[in-house]
mmCIF file of C-alpha atoms in Angstrom:
data_model
loop_
_atom_site.group_PDB
_atom_site.id
_atom_site.type_symbol
_atom_site.label_atom_id
_atom_site.label_comp_id
_atom_site.label_asym_id
_atom_site.label_seq_id
_atom_site.Cartn_x
_atom_site.Cartn_y
_atom_site.Cartn_z
ATOM 1 C CA UNK C 1 2.816 -15.171 -31.052
ATOM 2 C CA UNK C 2 -0.400 -16.948 -30.097
ATOM 3 C CA UNK C 3 1.449 -19.047 -27.461
ATOM 4 C CA UNK C 4 2.236 -15.891 -25.484
ATOM 5 C CA UNK C 5 -1.348 -14.608 -25.545
ATOM 6 C CA UNK C 6 -2.754 -17.065 -23.016
ATOM 7 C CA UNK C 7 -0.074 -16.408 -20.331
ATOM 8 C CA UNK C 8 -0.333 -12.664 -21.016
ATOM 9 C CA UNK C 9 -4.097 -12.818 -20.478
ATOM 10 C CA UNK C 10 -3.650 -14.840 -17.278
ATOM 11 C CA UNK C 11 -1.071 -12.371 -15.933
ATOM 12 C CA UNK C 12 -3.243 -9.400 -16.924
ATOM 13 C CA UNK C 13 -6.321 -10.789 -15.200
ATOM 14 C CA UNK C 14 -4.193 -11.842 -12.201
ATOM 15 C CA UNK C 15 -2.847 -8.307 -11.914
ATOM 16 C CA UNK C 16 -6.380 -6.954 -12.156
ATOM 17 C CA UNK C 17 -7.440 -9.295 -9.332
ATOM 18 C CA UNK C 18 -4.508 -8.186 -7.175
ATOM 19 C CA UNK C 19 -5.412 -4.565 -7.852
ATOM 20 C CA UNK C 20 -9.013 -5.134 -6.742
ATOM 21 C CA UNK C 21 -7.772 -6.906 -3.596
ATOM 22 C CA UNK C 22 -5.450 -3.987 -2.824
ATOM 23 C CA UNK C 23 -8.206 -1.410 -3.282
ATOM 24 C CA UNK C 24 -10.616 -3.127 -0.886
ATOM 25 C CA UNK C 25 -7.908 -3.955 1.695
ATOM 26 C CA UNK C 26 -8.016 -2.254 5.086
ATOM 27 C CA UNK C 27 -4.269 -2.537 5.664
ATOM 28 C CA UNK C 28 -2.995 0.542 3.830
ATOM 29 C CA UNK C 29 -1.907 2.133 7.103
ATOM 30 C CA UNK C 30 -1.279 0.105 10.251
ATOM 31 C CA UNK C 31 -0.501 1.811 13.542
ATOM 32 C CA UNK C 32 -0.248 0.557 17.070
ATOM 33 C CA UNK C 33 -0.983 2.217 20.356
ATOM 34 C CA UNK C 34 0.956 -0.161 22.555
ATOM 35 C CA UNK C 35 2.158 0.730 26.012
ATOM 36 C CA UNK C 36 3.180 -2.902 26.531
ATOM 37 C CA UNK C 37 2.872 -6.208 24.730
ATOM 38 C CA UNK C 38 -0.210 -7.143 26.722
ATOM 39 C CA UNK C 39 -2.185 -3.995 25.901
ATOM 40 C CA UNK C 40 -1.216 -3.700 22.234
ATOM 41 C CA UNK C 41 -3.914 -2.220 20.022
ATOM 42 C CA UNK C 42 -3.574 -2.306 16.249
ATOM 43 C CA UNK C 43 -5.430 0.224 14.119
ATOM 44 C CA UNK C 44 -5.943 -0.565 10.436
ATOM 45 C CA UNK C 45 -6.952 2.085 7.905
ATOM 46 C CA UNK C 46 -7.822 1.643 4.264
ATOM 47 C CA UNK C 47 -8.733 3.966 1.425
ATOM 48 C CA UNK C 48 -12.387 3.983 2.441
ATOM 49 C CA UNK C 49 -12.037 5.012 6.112
ATOM 50 C CA UNK C 50 -10.829 8.587 5.788
ATOM 51 C CA UNK C 51 -11.736 11.577 3.634
ATOM 52 C CA UNK C 52 -8.461 13.552 3.614
ATOM 53 C CA UNK C 53 -7.538 15.229 0.342
ATOM 54 C CA UNK C 54 -4.647 13.011 -0.609
ATOM 55 C CA UNK C 55 -6.641 9.884 0.229
ATOM 56 C CA UNK C 56 -9.412 11.008 -2.132
ATOM 57 C CA UNK C 57 -6.802 11.446 -4.865
ATOM 58 C CA UNK C 58 -5.404 7.972 -4.157
ATOM 59 C CA UNK C 59 -8.914 6.555 -4.102
ATOM 60 C CA UNK C 60 -9.686 8.140 -7.476
ATOM 61 C CA UNK C 61 -6.465 6.838 -9.013
ATOM 62 C CA UNK C 62 -7.125 3.327 -7.705
ATOM 63 C CA UNK C 63 -10.720 3.353 -8.973
ATOM 64 C CA UNK C 64 -9.436 4.532 -12.363
ATOM 65 C CA UNK C 65 -6.906 1.696 -12.305
ATOM 66 C CA UNK C 66 -9.608 -0.874 -11.527
ATOM 67 C CA UNK C 67 -11.844 0.488 -14.283
ATOM 68 C CA UNK C 68 -9.014 0.510 -16.818
ATOM 69 C CA UNK C 69 -7.992 -3.003 -15.765
ATOM 70 C CA UNK C 70 -11.547 -4.250 -16.290
ATOM 71 C CA UNK C 71 -11.764 -2.773 -19.769
ATOM 72 C CA UNK C 72 -8.257 -4.005 -20.550
ATOM 73 C CA UNK C 73 -9.352 -7.544 -19.663
ATOM 74 C CA UNK C 74 -12.375 -7.281 -21.952
ATOM 75 C CA UNK C 75 -10.275 -5.883 -24.816
ATOM 76 C CA UNK C 76 -7.693 -8.631 -24.285
ATOM 77 C CA UNK C 77 -10.366 -11.315 -24.547
ATOM 78 C CA UNK C 78 -11.647 -9.841 -27.804
ATOM 79 C CA UNK C 79 -8.161 -9.311 -29.223
ATOM 80 C CA UNK C 80 -6.887 -12.866 -28.781
ATOM 81 C CA UNK C 81 -6.419 -14.975 -31.901
ATOM 82 C CA UNK C 82 -8.153 -17.977 -30.365
ATOM 83 C CA UNK C 83 -11.497 -16.158 -29.911
ATOM 84 C CA UNK C 84 -14.122 -15.899 -32.633
ATOM 85 C CA UNK C 85 -15.247 -12.388 -31.640
ATOM 86 C CA UNK C 86 -13.432 -9.296 -32.884
ATOM 87 C CA UNK C 87 -13.277 -9.568 -36.664
ATOM 88 C CA UNK C 88 -10.208 -10.098 -38.839
ATOM 89 C CA UNK C 89 -6.670 -10.731 -37.644
ATOM 90 C CA UNK C 90 -5.737 -7.128 -38.355
ATOM 91 C CA UNK C 91 -8.618 -5.819 -36.213
ATOM 92 C CA UNK C 92 -7.790 -8.328 -33.444
ATOM 93 C CA UNK C 93 -4.172 -7.123 -33.441
ATOM 94 C CA UNK C 94 -5.328 -3.530 -32.968
ATOM 95 C CA UNK C 95 -7.671 -4.577 -30.155
ATOM 96 C CA UNK C 96 -4.871 -6.554 -28.455
ATOM 97 C CA UNK C 97 -2.557 -3.551 -28.742
ATOM 98 C CA UNK C 98 -5.266 -1.355 -27.235
ATOM 99 C CA UNK C 99 -5.632 -3.883 -24.382
ATOM 100 C CA UNK C 100 -1.914 -3.661 -23.682
ATOM 101 C CA UNK C 101 -1.997 0.131 -23.614
ATOM 102 C CA UNK C 102 -5.006 0.096 -21.276
ATOM 103 C CA UNK C 103 -3.243 -2.385 -18.949
ATOM 104 C CA UNK C 104 -0.168 -0.128 -18.883
ATOM 105 C CA UNK C 105 -2.328 2.900 -18.033
ATOM 106 C CA UNK C 106 -4.018 0.884 -15.294
ATOM 107 C CA UNK C 107 -0.640 -0.031 -13.839
ATOM 108 C CA UNK C 108 0.530 3.583 -13.959
ATOM 109 C CA UNK C 109 -2.619 4.762 -12.168
ATOM 110 C CA UNK C 110 -2.244 2.174 -9.413
ATOM 111 C CA UNK C 111 1.485 2.823 -9.043
ATOM 112 C CA UNK C 112 0.865 6.569 -8.778
ATOM 113 C CA UNK C 113 -1.911 6.123 -6.208
ATOM 114 C CA UNK C 114 0.142 3.775 -4.037
ATOM 115 C CA UNK C 115 3.230 5.979 -4.284
ATOM 116 C CA UNK C 116 1.261 9.082 -3.319
ATOM 117 C CA UNK C 117 -0.201 7.327 -0.277
ATOM 118 C CA UNK C 118 3.146 5.869 0.801
ATOM 119 C CA UNK C 119 4.874 9.233 0.387
ATOM 120 C CA UNK C 120 2.307 10.954 2.602
ATOM 121 C CA UNK C 121 2.536 8.285 5.321
ATOM 122 C CA UNK C 122 6.345 8.392 5.258
ATOM 123 C CA UNK C 123 6.368 12.185 5.389
ATOM 124 C CA UNK C 124 4.021 12.186 8.385
ATOM 125 C CA UNK C 125 6.116 9.567 10.172
ATOM 126 C CA UNK C 126 9.399 11.450 9.804
ATOM 127 C CA UNK C 127 7.897 14.883 10.552
ATOM 128 C CA UNK C 128 9.031 15.882 14.064
ATOM 129 C CA UNK C 129 5.924 18.042 14.567
ATOM 130 C CA UNK C 130 3.460 15.254 13.711
ATOM 131 C CA UNK C 131 2.942 13.513 17.064
ATOM 132 C CA UNK C 132 -0.223 11.500 16.472
ATOM 133 C CA UNK C 133 1.345 8.505 14.736
ATOM 134 C CA UNK C 134 4.678 8.559 16.583
ATOM 135 C CA UNK C 135 3.013 7.716 19.886
ATOM 136 C CA UNK C 136 3.116 4.109 18.715
ATOM 137 C CA UNK C 137 6.881 4.131 18.222
ATOM 138 C CA UNK C 138 8.149 5.194 21.636
ATOM 139 C CA UNK C 139 10.549 2.235 21.797
ATOM 140 C CA UNK C 140 12.692 0.823 19.046
ATOM 141 C CA UNK C 141 13.750 -2.687 18.076
ATOM 142 C CA UNK C 142 13.773 -5.392 20.722
ATOM 143 C CA UNK C 143 12.990 -2.913 23.498
ATOM 144 C CA UNK C 144 9.402 -2.712 22.304
ATOM 145 C CA UNK C 145 8.772 -6.037 24.053
ATOM 146 C CA UNK C 146 9.635 -4.441 27.416
ATOM 147 C CA UNK C 147 7.096 -2.571 29.446
ATOM 148 C CA UNK C 148 7.713 1.019 30.472
ATOM 149 C CA UNK C 149 8.882 0.015 33.987
ATOM 150 C CA UNK C 150 11.290 -2.786 33.053
ATOM 151 C CA UNK C 151 14.700 -2.433 34.686
ATOM 152 C CA UNK C 152 17.924 -3.575 33.094
ATOM 153 C CA UNK C 153 21.097 -4.786 34.867
ATOM 154 C CA UNK C 154 22.132 -1.336 36.104
ATOM 155 C CA UNK C 155 18.915 -0.962 38.100
ATOM 156 C CA UNK C 156 17.861 2.282 36.388
ATOM 157 C CA UNK C 157 14.566 2.783 34.687
ATOM 158 C CA UNK C 158 15.207 1.897 31.043
ATOM 159 C CA UNK C 159 12.971 4.655 29.730
ATOM 160 C CA UNK C 160 14.719 7.431 31.621
ATOM 161 C CA UNK C 161 18.241 6.079 31.174
ATOM 162 C CA UNK C 162 17.900 5.721 27.406
ATOM 163 C CA UNK C 163 15.465 8.248 25.940
ATOM 164 C CA UNK C 164 13.988 7.297 22.611
ATOM 165 C CA UNK C 165 15.760 8.627 19.535
ATOM 166 C CA UNK C 166 14.118 10.295 16.585
ATOM 167 C CA UNK C 167 13.991 8.021 13.568
ATOM 168 C CA UNK C 168 15.920 9.175 10.565
ATOM 169 C CA UNK C 169 14.954 8.458 6.965
ATOM 170 C CA UNK C 170 17.107 5.319 6.854
ATOM 171 C CA UNK C 171 15.533 3.676 9.892
ATOM 172 C CA UNK C 172 13.809 0.914 7.937
ATOM 173 C CA UNK C 173 16.017 0.652 4.863
#
């Protein structure tokens, strides 16, 4: 049992570190406003750049996950058999069990926050009335490397000969 405690602690603290890195990252939503490859502009948005309602909920869930992960790490350190702090073996077992429960709650909070954010972004992308983000996806696939005036073998303007299609929900699956 004590052999598994050290790797469990390392994985728990590693997960906590990954959670902190995800919360402070600015790459939660990446859009491009590219009319050609030369004038491509990438826009990165994180949890801290917008104050929409669902983003505040995601932000709260992620902060709760970070807080729970921090306390779970502290409880895990106190609950390990190899530490001198925490009391008897029975008390250490209860503290270690509490650490596991807190880590699970932290994971659930982060999973819920990320899922909520991803659901909202996906819903906006596939909504035919939401134009703001779709401006970046006028072309699809390999045609995105072509400029708007590139001609193909038939001599017609590629943009007018092949109008862009609406993406369906299986476009990136």
